[in-house]
Amino acid sequence: MTSVSLAGTSIADRHRACLSKGRASLGLMFGADVEVATDGAWITTDTGHRILNCGGYGVFLLGARHPVVVDAVARQLASHPMATRLLLEPEVVRAAEALVSVTPAGLEKVHFAGSGAEAVEAAIKMARTCGKHWLVSMHGGYHGKTMGALSVTGNDVYREPFRPLLPQVSQVPYGDVDALATQLAAHRDEACVVVEPVQGEGGVVIPPPGYLRDVAQLCHEHGAFLVLDEIQTGMGRLGAWWGADLAGVTPDALLVGKGLSGGIVPVSAVVATREAYQAFDRDPFLHTSTFSGNPLAMAAVQGAIRATEEGDIVERARVLGARLRDDLDRIARRVLGEQVVQVRGVGLLIGIELHRPGLVGDLLVELMGAGVLANHSMNASGVLRLTPPAVLDEQDVEFLYEAFERAARAALV
């Protein structure tokens, strides 16, 4: 474990005073490290300690401060960072064109937002303009914590304090095509299905082969609106631009976030078919946000897409992800033995499931002490989640392996 620095204690006290006591306690549990700088795959703390970033909830696929993205944002900041929203502005057009160019064919219209949950809210409203008032989501799914997004999030821990949520919502087991078919038959021509290609917060749950194709086919047969939440899985995280590409499906609406701005500024988007977008197309004031499509974020979007293409990030995520998953599986089974349920993943979204949830917490703390940041899964306490950047070099990979083995041994003590 890292020692608690005086600066870290001070920041925690100040955090407790004017922000969140719980968040301050969480920071202290992980050693009271105070992050002050980032570069590529690495975080630097106020004490000069360097931490390999294999967490960050999926934001940093390009690493931190990728030069292509930083340059695009810096140039925009120096000229026109925020628009009036009444005059036409070119950066939002360029960003939309760039995003459409890498999404599945048939998705042609873009609504930009600031966070993943905002994109979920916009998609729910879009579905309602198409007459789809019954929401169907999956157990263990995670779509955010605003009221609409929370209504389709599959964890009652986060839902109960805020009930009543949206009405007319049902949830079915993830991967269960028959259960979904039953729901869609009961709500023919009025359902909106919200689903992830891989459940990230659910514990890196990978559906059965063909599942998304079956979901898309059921939606077609029953007149349902399909929302594919790729906020965490998209932009190359799975070793393909989208989980939709791996499954060979085109949803009515694709949700994008996390890595969309290259880890520089907050931005998200809904990319939709023309049919799904019709009501938004007709009335520019139907669904608006002050900072939607702001030029600074739009410059980041363009930079992130360009950096992903020029750096062959999608292929790097595919190859590196398969290697990390297999090697971490071997290390985990050698050290943790029967405590390991499964090590699984697609691309650079990797989950390590253990029999004892408490051991996951211990492993997270020990990993931080060994110099690696990882995440827990909010809807699956028994799964440690790794979302490393695609820019890891060979030294970074070896550091990760050594730190993971050391942390695993310490967690068992």
XYZ file of C-alpha atoms in Angstrom:
413
model
C 0.000 0.000 0.000
C 1.104 3.568 -0.655
C 1.480 5.790 2.390
C -1.075 8.494 3.076
C 0.540 11.782 2.094
C -0.130 14.956 4.050
C -1.342 16.554 0.843
C -3.657 13.613 0.236
C -5.075 13.855 3.743
C -5.637 17.580 3.288
C -7.420 17.093 -0.027
C -9.561 14.351 1.536
C -10.532 16.640 4.418
C -11.450 19.438 2.045
C -13.333 16.984 -0.160
C -15.248 15.779 2.882
C -16.080 19.340 3.885
C -17.565 20.616 0.646
C -18.094 17.635 -1.660
C -18.745 14.025 -0.575
C -17.732 12.345 2.667
C -18.150 8.952 1.042
C -15.930 9.858 -1.891
C -13.270 11.171 0.485
C -13.321 7.901 2.439
C -12.995 5.918 -0.796
C -9.951 7.973 -1.770
C -8.322 7.337 1.595
C -9.012 3.617 1.290
C -6.993 3.610 -1.930
C -4.051 5.337 -0.303
C -5.066 9.011 -0.543
C -3.194 9.422 -3.824
C -3.908 12.808 -5.415
C -3.642 12.743 -9.196
C -2.115 15.907 -10.627
C -0.844 14.919 -14.090
C -1.412 12.312 -16.775
C 0.502 11.264 -19.853
C -0.274 8.313 -22.086
C -0.919 5.275 -19.907
C 0.399 6.874 -16.718
C -0.945 8.986 -13.854
C 1.377 11.082 -11.662
C 0.414 11.954 -8.084
C 1.295 14.975 -5.975
C 4.122 12.958 -4.395
C 5.613 11.988 -7.762
C 4.251 8.432 -7.595
C 3.439 6.989 -11.032
C 0.416 4.731 -11.543
C -0.414 2.689 -14.645
C -3.955 3.598 -15.683
C -5.907 0.442 -16.472
C -9.140 1.967 -15.176
C -10.833 5.295 -15.750
C -14.123 3.554 -16.628
C -13.229 3.100 -20.269
C -12.472 6.730 -21.117
C -8.761 6.467 -21.910
C -8.494 4.058 -24.836
C -6.123 6.546 -26.495
C -4.295 7.136 -23.236
C -4.213 10.569 -21.609
C -3.475 13.729 -23.574
C -3.048 12.111 -26.959
C -1.162 14.737 -28.988
C -3.541 14.654 -31.954
C -6.532 15.346 -29.709
C -4.721 17.900 -27.565
C -3.628 19.802 -30.664
C -7.173 19.859 -32.069
C -8.638 21.094 -28.786
C -5.878 23.664 -28.217
C -6.403 25.174 -31.661
C -10.142 25.378 -31.073
C -9.662 26.877 -27.610
C -7.515 29.612 -29.105
C -10.097 30.567 -31.696
C -13.710 29.705 -30.811
C -14.377 27.379 -27.844
C -18.103 28.052 -27.354
C -20.838 28.824 -29.879
C -23.924 31.033 -29.627
C -26.166 28.125 -30.717
C -28.158 30.427 -33.039
C -25.675 30.839 -35.879
C -24.480 27.870 -37.909
C -21.104 26.557 -36.757
C -18.756 24.278 -38.750
C -17.076 22.142 -36.073
C -20.273 20.356 -35.073
C -20.884 19.499 -38.737
C -17.358 18.159 -39.150
C -17.637 16.113 -35.964
C -20.985 14.632 -37.010
C -19.632 13.739 -40.443
C -16.579 12.104 -38.889
C -18.712 10.086 -36.463
C -21.162 8.949 -39.134
C -18.229 7.828 -41.264
C -17.184 5.212 -38.689
C -20.597 3.998 -37.471
C -22.633 1.199 -39.092
C -24.255 1.968 -42.447
C -27.752 3.383 -42.035
C -26.908 5.537 -38.998
C -26.851 8.990 -40.541
C -28.071 11.556 -38.011
C -26.280 12.727 -34.856
C -27.359 14.372 -31.618
C -24.446 15.422 -29.397
C -24.684 15.584 -25.604
C -22.334 15.956 -22.662
C -22.490 12.636 -20.810
C -23.457 9.042 -21.415
C -26.587 9.369 -19.312
C -27.668 12.378 -21.406
C -27.317 10.257 -24.534
C -29.525 7.584 -22.944
C -32.148 10.209 -22.080
C -32.105 11.526 -25.648
C -32.520 8.026 -27.067
C -35.487 7.303 -24.779
C -37.140 10.533 -25.931
C -36.350 9.690 -29.553
C -38.044 6.312 -29.126
C -41.112 8.002 -27.653
C -41.420 10.267 -30.679
C -41.645 7.012 -32.655
C -44.510 5.759 -30.470
C -42.410 3.425 -28.313
C -43.480 3.962 -24.709
C -42.597 0.636 -23.071
C -38.939 0.280 -22.104
C -37.249 -3.112 -21.954
C -33.746 -3.416 -20.514
C -31.576 -6.158 -19.072
C -30.743 -7.376 -15.581
C -27.256 -6.168 -14.725
C -27.289 -3.492 -17.410
C -25.913 -0.047 -16.681
C -27.056 3.074 -18.523
C -26.490 5.940 -16.087
C -28.096 7.567 -13.078
C -30.335 10.347 -14.371
C -34.007 9.486 -13.928
C -34.673 7.997 -17.350
C -31.308 6.245 -17.567
C -31.698 4.941 -14.020
C -35.083 3.508 -14.956
C -33.382 1.113 -17.371
C -30.299 0.451 -15.214
C -30.427 -3.032 -13.740
C -29.339 -2.514 -10.137
C -31.840 -1.745 -7.383
C -29.092 -0.394 -5.104
C -29.052 2.751 -7.244
C -32.755 2.717 -8.129
C -34.493 2.329 -4.770
C -33.657 5.745 -3.232
C -35.207 7.527 -6.211
C -38.428 5.663 -6.843
C -40.843 6.168 -8.462
C -38.878 6.115 -11.684
C -40.303 6.008 -15.214
C -43.392 3.822 -15.552
C -43.807 1.072 -18.143
C -40.373 -0.495 -17.745
C -39.571 -4.195 -17.638
C -36.280 -6.038 -17.361
C -35.282 -9.451 -18.654
C -32.169 -11.582 -18.132
C -29.261 -10.569 -20.348
C -28.670 -13.168 -23.042
C -32.166 -14.691 -22.706
C -33.760 -14.334 -26.132
C -36.948 -16.173 -25.142
C -37.621 -13.822 -22.216
C -37.152 -10.821 -24.499
C -39.463 -12.339 -27.114
C -42.180 -12.736 -24.468
C -41.902 -9.074 -23.461
C -41.926 -7.803 -27.031
C -44.939 -9.956 -27.912
C -46.786 -8.463 -24.921
C -45.923 -4.911 -26.060
C -46.004 -5.228 -29.807
C -45.257 -2.012 -31.720
C -44.736 -0.023 -28.509
C -41.442 -1.254 -27.050
C -37.980 0.261 -26.898
C -35.159 -2.192 -26.106
C -31.983 -0.837 -24.476
C -29.042 -3.256 -24.460
C -25.234 -3.337 -24.293
C -23.093 -5.504 -26.624
C -21.061 -6.480 -23.538
C -22.204 -5.523 -20.050
C -19.360 -3.459 -18.600
C -20.634 -2.467 -15.165
C -22.476 -5.790 -15.101
C -19.094 -7.494 -14.761
C -17.870 -7.781 -18.360
C -20.715 -10.140 -19.210
C -20.402 -11.466 -22.753
C -23.685 -12.645 -24.299
C -24.113 -15.966 -26.120
C -23.017 -16.015 -29.773
C -25.641 -14.472 -32.036
C -27.468 -12.778 -29.178
C -27.432 -9.241 -30.580
C -28.520 -10.481 -34.005
C -31.424 -12.282 -32.355
C -32.314 -9.139 -30.389
C -32.284 -7.058 -33.564
C -34.406 -9.629 -35.388
C -36.942 -9.735 -32.548
C -37.153 -5.946 -32.546
C -37.818 -6.016 -36.289
C -40.493 -8.697 -35.965
C -42.315 -6.966 -33.081
C -41.965 -3.356 -34.208
C -39.622 -2.424 -31.366
C -37.080 0.416 -31.294
C -33.531 -0.826 -30.655
C -31.072 1.286 -28.661
C -27.554 -0.146 -28.558
C -25.650 1.369 -25.650
C -22.018 1.489 -26.757
C -20.992 4.249 -24.368
C -18.340 1.970 -22.861
C -17.875 -0.602 -25.634
C -17.618 1.711 -28.649
C -14.815 3.677 -30.315
C -12.625 0.569 -30.608
C -12.708 -0.696 -27.016
C -13.828 -4.180 -28.115
C -11.239 -4.508 -30.876
C -13.819 -3.346 -33.409
C -15.207 0.141 -33.857
C -18.490 -1.060 -32.338
C -20.032 -4.120 -30.809
C -22.635 -3.594 -33.518
C -19.933 -4.362 -36.088
C -18.983 -7.604 -34.336
C -22.636 -8.661 -34.293
C -23.463 -7.371 -37.777
C -26.446 -5.291 -36.631
C -27.634 -1.730 -37.145
C -29.762 -0.380 -34.271
C -32.240 2.470 -34.509
C -29.962 4.441 -32.181
C -26.334 3.898 -31.204
C -25.071 5.546 -28.022
C -21.489 6.808 -27.914
C -19.482 8.301 -25.050
C -16.440 7.579 -22.844
C -13.685 7.571 -25.480
C -15.508 9.826 -27.953
C -13.406 12.872 -27.030
C -10.141 11.001 -26.549
C -10.255 11.577 -22.796
C -9.961 15.368 -23.063
C -13.420 16.905 -22.526
C -16.863 15.434 -21.772
C -18.950 14.549 -24.836
C -21.422 11.874 -25.908
C -23.732 11.276 -28.840
C -26.727 9.434 -30.213
C -26.242 8.305 -33.809
C -29.582 7.326 -35.324
C -31.319 6.262 -38.490
C -33.201 8.955 -40.393
C -36.505 7.339 -39.447
C -35.689 7.322 -35.740
C -34.509 10.933 -35.885
C -37.506 12.388 -37.730
C -39.040 14.371 -34.851
C -35.632 15.750 -33.815
C -35.044 16.683 -37.465
C -38.244 18.716 -37.769
C -38.003 20.781 -34.589
C -34.559 22.094 -33.554
C -35.914 23.046 -30.113
C -37.554 19.704 -29.305
C -34.531 18.426 -27.374
C -31.741 20.877 -26.641
C -28.852 21.498 -24.288
C -26.780 24.659 -23.851
C -23.467 22.875 -24.342
C -24.565 20.295 -26.909
C -22.205 20.286 -29.867
C -19.933 22.990 -28.435
C -16.920 23.641 -30.695
C -14.343 22.596 -28.080
C -15.902 19.162 -27.661
C -16.433 18.847 -31.402
C -12.735 19.477 -32.020
C -12.000 16.702 -29.521
C -14.347 14.305 -31.319
C -12.611 14.934 -34.626
C -9.199 14.549 -33.021
C -10.188 11.308 -31.291
C -11.528 9.733 -34.479
C -8.456 10.843 -36.412
C -6.091 9.520 -33.716
C -7.961 6.203 -33.618
C -7.668 5.772 -37.371
C -4.079 6.975 -37.721
C -2.847 4.947 -34.750
C -4.623 1.730 -35.812
C -6.115 1.759 -32.312
C -8.956 -0.643 -33.083
C -6.609 -3.403 -34.237
C -4.224 -2.701 -31.368
C -7.122 -3.097 -28.936
C -8.056 -6.429 -30.502
C -4.562 -7.908 -30.428
C -3.433 -6.450 -27.093
C -6.739 -7.296 -25.430
C -6.524 -10.972 -26.361
C -2.952 -11.136 -25.072
C -3.711 -9.416 -21.753
C -6.796 -11.537 -21.135
C -4.953 -14.817 -21.669
C -1.830 -13.814 -19.729
C -3.796 -12.397 -16.779
C -5.869 -15.573 -16.751
C -2.695 -17.654 -16.366
C -1.313 -15.423 -13.617
C -4.619 -15.297 -11.749
C -5.081 -19.069 -11.793
C -1.476 -19.689 -10.779
C -1.664 -17.335 -7.805
C -5.336 -17.273 -6.796
C -6.195 -20.828 -7.781
C -9.742 -21.873 -6.980
C -10.708 -18.309 -6.081
C -10.873 -17.544 -9.817
C -14.273 -18.028 -11.416
C -13.340 -16.707 -14.851
C -11.156 -14.199 -16.643
C -13.043 -12.937 -19.671
C -13.071 -10.059 -22.059
C -13.465 -8.667 -25.532
C -10.717 -6.370 -26.758
C -9.560 -4.098 -23.955
C -12.604 -4.647 -21.754
C -11.469 -7.362 -19.350
C -13.127 -8.781 -16.249
C -11.622 -10.971 -13.524
C -14.375 -12.698 -11.557
C -13.544 -14.143 -8.144
C -15.620 -16.290 -5.810
C -15.290 -13.837 -2.892
C -16.347 -10.221 -3.605
C -14.231 -9.111 -0.635
C -11.159 -10.465 -2.365
C -11.905 -8.205 -5.336
C -11.802 -5.183 -3.041
C -8.536 -6.352 -1.497
C -7.068 -6.936 -4.944
C -8.070 -3.443 -6.102
C -6.350 -1.889 -3.086
C -3.237 -4.012 -3.501
C -3.091 -3.210 -7.205
C -3.112 0.487 -6.381
C -0.297 -0.093 -3.931
C 1.609 -1.915 -6.659
C 1.098 0.997 -9.037
C -1.904 -0.047 -11.158
C -5.336 1.584 -11.233
C -8.267 -0.739 -12.021
C -12.018 -0.538 -11.443
C -14.670 -2.560 -9.694
C -17.918 -3.348 -11.508
C -20.794 -1.402 -9.985
C -23.386 -4.056 -10.842
C -21.143 -7.034 -10.032
C -19.092 -6.749 -6.853
C -17.254 -9.986 -7.564
C -15.640 -8.705 -10.765
C -12.507 -6.590 -11.071
C -12.575 -4.687 -14.362
C -9.626 -3.576 -16.466
C -9.997 -1.028 -19.257
C -6.384 -0.329 -20.232
C -5.411 2.022 -23.054
C -4.402 0.648 -26.436
C -1.140 2.598 -26.214
C 0.522 0.306 -23.659
C 4.065 -0.553 -24.719
C 5.995 -3.714 -23.836
C 7.406 -2.223 -20.628
C 3.908 -1.179 -19.546
C 2.588 -4.682 -20.162
C 5.376 -6.289 -18.145
C 4.799 -3.780 -15.346
C 1.107 -4.722 -15.313
C 1.876 -8.453 -15.111
C 4.383 -8.044 -12.286
C 2.093 -5.697 -10.351
C -0.905 -7.981 -10.803
C 0.988 -11.033 -9.542
C 2.377 -9.110 -6.559
C -1.061 -7.678 -5.717
C -2.761 -11.057 -6.052
C -0.298 -12.676 -3.645
C -0.708 -9.834 -1.146
C -4.524 -9.978 -1.374
C -4.496 -13.623 -0.273
C -2.597 -12.899 2.949
